Amino acid sequence: MTYSEPAALRRWLASASSPAVPITVFGCGSDEAVLFRELAPRLGVVPNLTAAAVTEVNAELALGNRCISVGHKTPITNAALLALSRAGVEYISTRSIGYNHLDVPYAESVGILVENVDYSPDSVADYTLMLMLMAVRDAKSMLRRTEVHDYRLSELRGRELRDLTVGVIGTGRIGSAVMDRLRGFGSRVLAHDNFPTTPADYVPLDELLEQSDIVTLHTPLTADTHHLLDRRRIERMKPGAFVVNTGRGALLDTEALVSALQDGRLGGAALDVLEEEEGIFYADRRNEPIESKLLLRLHELPTVIISPHTAFYTDRALSDTVENSLTNCLNFERRKQQWI
Ligand code: NAI
């Protein structure tokens, strides 16, 4: 899918016929800008960096560039995709694994190929294990208490991962890396995937939900996986079980999750991604009202841990993402020159 021909790319870059490739990088954070400035010259790319997310209005910043790079933090409208196509854009590399912030079939219909980046699954897998441990050790309450100098032991005793069954839904790159880690902790691991490819104890989804003490979500968000954990499935979960979501918010029906947590049917949830996160996560909202009632209700629950779509964010993953975005564009240009 991405960066699949490094040897061919190296040969092309070394050849005299490879011109410097201009790309526009939309939604570029200051941390990413440092890396783009460092890596782009080495690869023969001229990056035009802008902090603004791509919109219908600013798409013309890409004029003269066939390739652009976009972030995952702001949804990209079809009007913006059309404007990009009119500006001559033929290729978008999104600096994310997930594609759900833009309409890929629509992009293709206006002549734009979209590809994602390929970075180590370890960043998200490590984070997922951290959230599992925080959930089963009641970390939110413990940290809140110690911050106000209440150093008593919690009334809730923690659970040990070796005593728990963990259900992993989606056993691709990240789900497999999560399973590897769980085996190290001695957990019993059950798996569910509609295309199982990795050795694991695969079971039907309902069976996984009925048997697991922790359920963790690692499928992409598509029309098929929207509310994969819906109200009916949440009701099938083992009493006292935990949900961990580092996939995408809409993989689970958050209203139904909140009901199950309020009723005490579930033991807790650790959510790095949320329905309604757009426009809230990645912004400093300390002095502004939060319009998402769901988010406010989740924050009130002592058994819910929330983080702002952070699992990917490590130095290694960011550097791999930037490098991969550049090589994606170069690969596209190389293929394009071969077609001409
Ligand atoms: P992947 O493509 O390697 O694996 C996804 C797996 O889900 C595949 O094995 C696929 O067969 C399975 N799957 C798809 N539809 C399914 C269904 N209906 N039922 C059961 N299984 C299904 O993807 P990867 O790299 O493991 O990433 C997974 C997701 O994690 C991404 O799509 C992205 O949304 C999310 N992610 C979240 C990050 C964060 O910072 N929180 C960072 C990176 C990715």
Short mmCIF file of N, CA, C and O and ligand atoms in Angstrom, two decimals, residues 97-98 100 119 124 169-175 192-195 218-221 224-225 228 246-248 272-273 309-312, ligand 1:
data_model
loop_
_atom_site.label_atom_id
_atom_site.label_comp_id
_atom_site.label_asym_id
_atom_site.label_seq_id
_atom_site.Cartn_x
_atom_site.Cartn_y
_atom_site.Cartn_z
N ILE A 97 -2.84 6.32 9.86
CA ILE A 97 -3.16 4.97 9.38
C ILE A 97 -4.62 4.94 8.95
O ILE A 97 -4.96 4.38 7.92
N GLY A 98 -5.50 5.59 9.75
CA GLY A 98 -6.93 5.62 9.42
C GLY A 98 -7.23 6.58 8.28
O GLY A 98 -6.54 7.59 8.10
N ASN A 100 -10.61 7.60 7.76
CA ASN A 100 -12.03 7.95 7.91
C ASN A 100 -12.31 9.45 7.97
O ASN A 100 -13.46 9.86 8.06
N TYR A 119 3.46 3.30 9.84
CA TYR A 119 4.47 3.44 10.90
C TYR A 119 4.30 2.31 11.89
O TYR A 119 3.30 1.59 11.88
N VAL A 124 0.95 2.59 19.28
CA VAL A 124 -0.45 2.40 19.70
C VAL A 124 -0.58 1.17 20.60
O VAL A 124 -1.34 1.16 21.58
N ILE A 169 -10.35 -7.26 19.13
CA ILE A 169 -11.19 -7.20 17.92
C ILE A 169 -10.41 -6.43 16.85
O ILE A 169 -10.12 -5.25 17.02
N GLY A 170 -10.08 -7.14 15.77
CA GLY A 170 -9.21 -6.57 14.74
C GLY A 170 -7.78 -6.96 15.04
O GLY A 170 -7.16 -6.43 15.96
N THR A 171 -7.28 -7.96 14.29
CA THR A 171 -5.93 -8.48 14.59
C THR A 171 -4.96 -8.18 13.45
O THR A 171 -4.21 -9.04 13.01
N GLY A 172 -5.03 -6.94 12.95
CA GLY A 172 -4.06 -6.49 11.94
C GLY A 172 -2.77 -6.10 12.64
O GLY A 172 -2.36 -6.72 13.63
N ARG A 173 -2.14 -5.06 12.16
CA ARG A 173 -0.80 -4.71 12.67
C ARG A 173 -0.87 -4.33 14.16
O ARG A 173 -0.10 -4.83 14.97
N ILE A 174 -1.82 -3.45 14.51
CA ILE A 174 -1.86 -3.00 15.91
C ILE A 174 -2.43 -4.10 16.81
O ILE A 174 -1.86 -4.41 17.86
N GLY A 175 -3.54 -4.71 16.39
CA GLY A 175 -4.14 -5.78 17.20
C GLY A 175 -3.14 -6.90 17.46
O GLY A 175 -3.06 -7.43 18.58
N HIS A 192 -10.87 -11.77 17.40
CA HIS A 192 -11.93 -11.77 16.37
C HIS A 192 -11.49 -10.86 15.23
O HIS A 192 -11.03 -9.74 15.46
N ASP A 193 -11.62 -11.37 14.00
CA ASP A 193 -11.28 -10.56 12.82
C ASP A 193 -12.05 -11.18 11.66
O ASP A 193 -12.24 -12.39 11.61
N ASN A 194 -12.52 -10.34 10.73
CA ASN A 194 -13.25 -10.95 9.60
C ASN A 194 -12.31 -11.54 8.56
O ASN A 194 -12.74 -12.31 7.71
N PHE A 195 -11.01 -11.21 8.62
CA PHE A 195 -9.99 -11.87 7.80
C PHE A 195 -8.81 -12.26 8.67
O PHE A 195 -7.77 -11.60 8.64
N HIS A 218 -9.54 -2.67 17.52
CA HIS A 218 -8.44 -2.33 16.59
C HIS A 218 -8.82 -2.53 15.13
O HIS A 218 -7.96 -2.89 14.32
N THR A 219 -10.08 -2.32 14.79
CA THR A 219 -10.45 -2.37 13.37
C THR A 219 -10.45 -0.95 12.82
O THR A 219 -10.56 0.01 13.59
N PRO A 220 -10.36 -0.80 11.50
CA PRO A 220 -10.56 0.56 10.95
C PRO A 220 -12.02 0.95 11.10
O PRO A 220 -12.89 0.07 11.26
N LEU A 221 -12.32 2.24 11.04
CA LEU A 221 -13.72 2.69 11.05
C LEU A 221 -14.22 2.74 9.60
O LEU A 221 -13.70 3.50 8.78
N ASP A 224 -19.00 -0.78 7.72
CA ASP A 224 -19.24 -2.09 8.36
C ASP A 224 -18.94 -2.07 9.84
O ASP A 224 -19.51 -2.85 10.61
N THR A 225 -17.97 -1.26 10.25
CA THR A 225 -17.54 -1.32 11.67
C THR A 225 -18.13 -0.18 12.50
O THR A 225 -17.85 -0.11 13.70
N LEU A 228 -19.69 -1.10 15.82
CA LEU A 228 -19.44 -2.55 15.90
C LEU A 228 -19.82 -3.05 17.30
O LEU A 228 -20.42 -4.11 17.46
N THR A 246 -8.63 2.30 21.26
CA THR A 246 -7.61 3.16 20.64
C THR A 246 -7.77 3.10 19.12
O THR A 246 -6.85 3.47 18.39
N GLY A 247 -8.95 2.61 18.67
CA GLY A 247 -9.19 2.52 17.22
C GLY A 247 -9.78 3.83 16.71
O GLY A 247 -9.05 4.77 16.38
N ARG A 248 -11.09 3.91 16.67
CA ARG A 248 -11.79 5.15 16.32
C ARG A 248 -13.05 5.23 17.16
O ARG A 248 -13.68 4.20 17.47
N ASP A 272 -9.17 6.40 24.00
CA ASP A 272 -8.25 7.38 23.41
C ASP A 272 -8.91 8.10 22.24
O ASP A 272 -8.38 9.10 21.75
N VAL A 273 -10.03 7.57 21.79
CA VAL A 273 -10.74 8.13 20.64
C VAL A 273 -12.22 8.18 21.01
O VAL A 273 -12.70 7.35 21.76
N HIS A 309 -6.83 11.27 21.67
CA HIS A 309 -6.31 10.66 20.42
C HIS A 309 -4.78 10.81 20.35
O HIS A 309 -4.24 11.46 19.45
N THR A 310 -4.16 10.17 21.29
CA THR A 310 -2.74 10.38 21.58
C THR A 310 -1.90 9.13 21.36
O THR A 310 -0.68 9.19 21.36
N ALA A 311 -2.56 7.98 21.18
CA ALA A 311 -1.83 6.71 21.21
C ALA A 311 -0.69 6.67 20.20
O ALA A 311 0.36 6.08 20.46
N PHE A 312 -0.86 7.32 19.07
CA PHE A 312 0.16 7.27 18.01
C PHE A 312 1.38 8.12 18.33
O PHE A 312 2.43 7.98 17.71
P1 NAI B 1 -4.82 -3.06 9.93
O1 NAI B 1 -5.45 -2.77 8.63
O2 NAI B 1 -3.45 -3.64 9.97
O3 NAI B 1 -5.77 -4.01 10.81
C1 NAI B 1 -7.16 -3.86 10.89
C2 NAI B 1 -7.77 -5.24 11.10
O4 NAI B 1 -9.18 -5.06 11.31
C3 NAI B 1 -7.60 -6.17 9.89
O5 NAI B 1 -7.05 -7.40 10.29
C4 NAI B 1 -9.03 -6.32 9.36
O6 NAI B 1 -9.27 -7.59 8.76
C5 NAI B 1 -9.84 -6.12 10.64
N1 NAI B 1 -11.23 -5.78 10.36
C6 NAI B 1 -11.72 -4.90 9.46
N2 NAI B 1 -13.07 -4.88 9.50
C7 NAI B 1 -13.43 -5.77 10.46
C8 NAI B 1 -14.69 -6.21 10.98
N3 NAI B 1 -15.85 -5.72 10.50
N4 NAI B 1 -14.69 -7.12 11.96
C9 NAI B 1 -13.55 -7.65 12.44
N5 NAI B 1 -12.33 -7.28 11.98
C10 NAI B 1 -12.27 -6.35 11.01
O7 NAI B 1 -4.87 -1.67 10.74
P2 NAI B 1 -3.96 -1.24 11.97
O8 NAI B 1 -2.68 -0.63 11.48
O9 NAI B 1 -3.88 -2.37 12.93
O10 NAI B 1 -4.84 -0.02 12.57
C11 NAI B 1 -6.14 -0.25 13.07
C12 NAI B 1 -6.83 1.07 13.33
O11 NAI B 1 -6.23 1.72 14.45
C13 NAI B 1 -6.69 2.12 12.20
O12 NAI B 1 -7.60 1.91 11.15
C14 NAI B 1 -6.93 3.42 12.93
O13 NAI B 1 -8.29 3.78 12.85
C15 NAI B 1 -6.55 3.10 14.38
N6 NAI B 1 -5.38 3.89 14.81
C16 NAI B 1 -5.48 4.68 15.92
C17 NAI B 1 -4.41 5.45 16.34
C18 NAI B 1 -4.47 6.29 17.58
O14 NAI B 1 -3.61 7.16 17.77
N7 NAI B 1 -5.42 6.10 18.47
C19 NAI B 1 -3.16 5.48 15.58
C20 NAI B 1 -3.13 4.55 14.47
C21 NAI B 1 -4.22 3.82 14.10
#
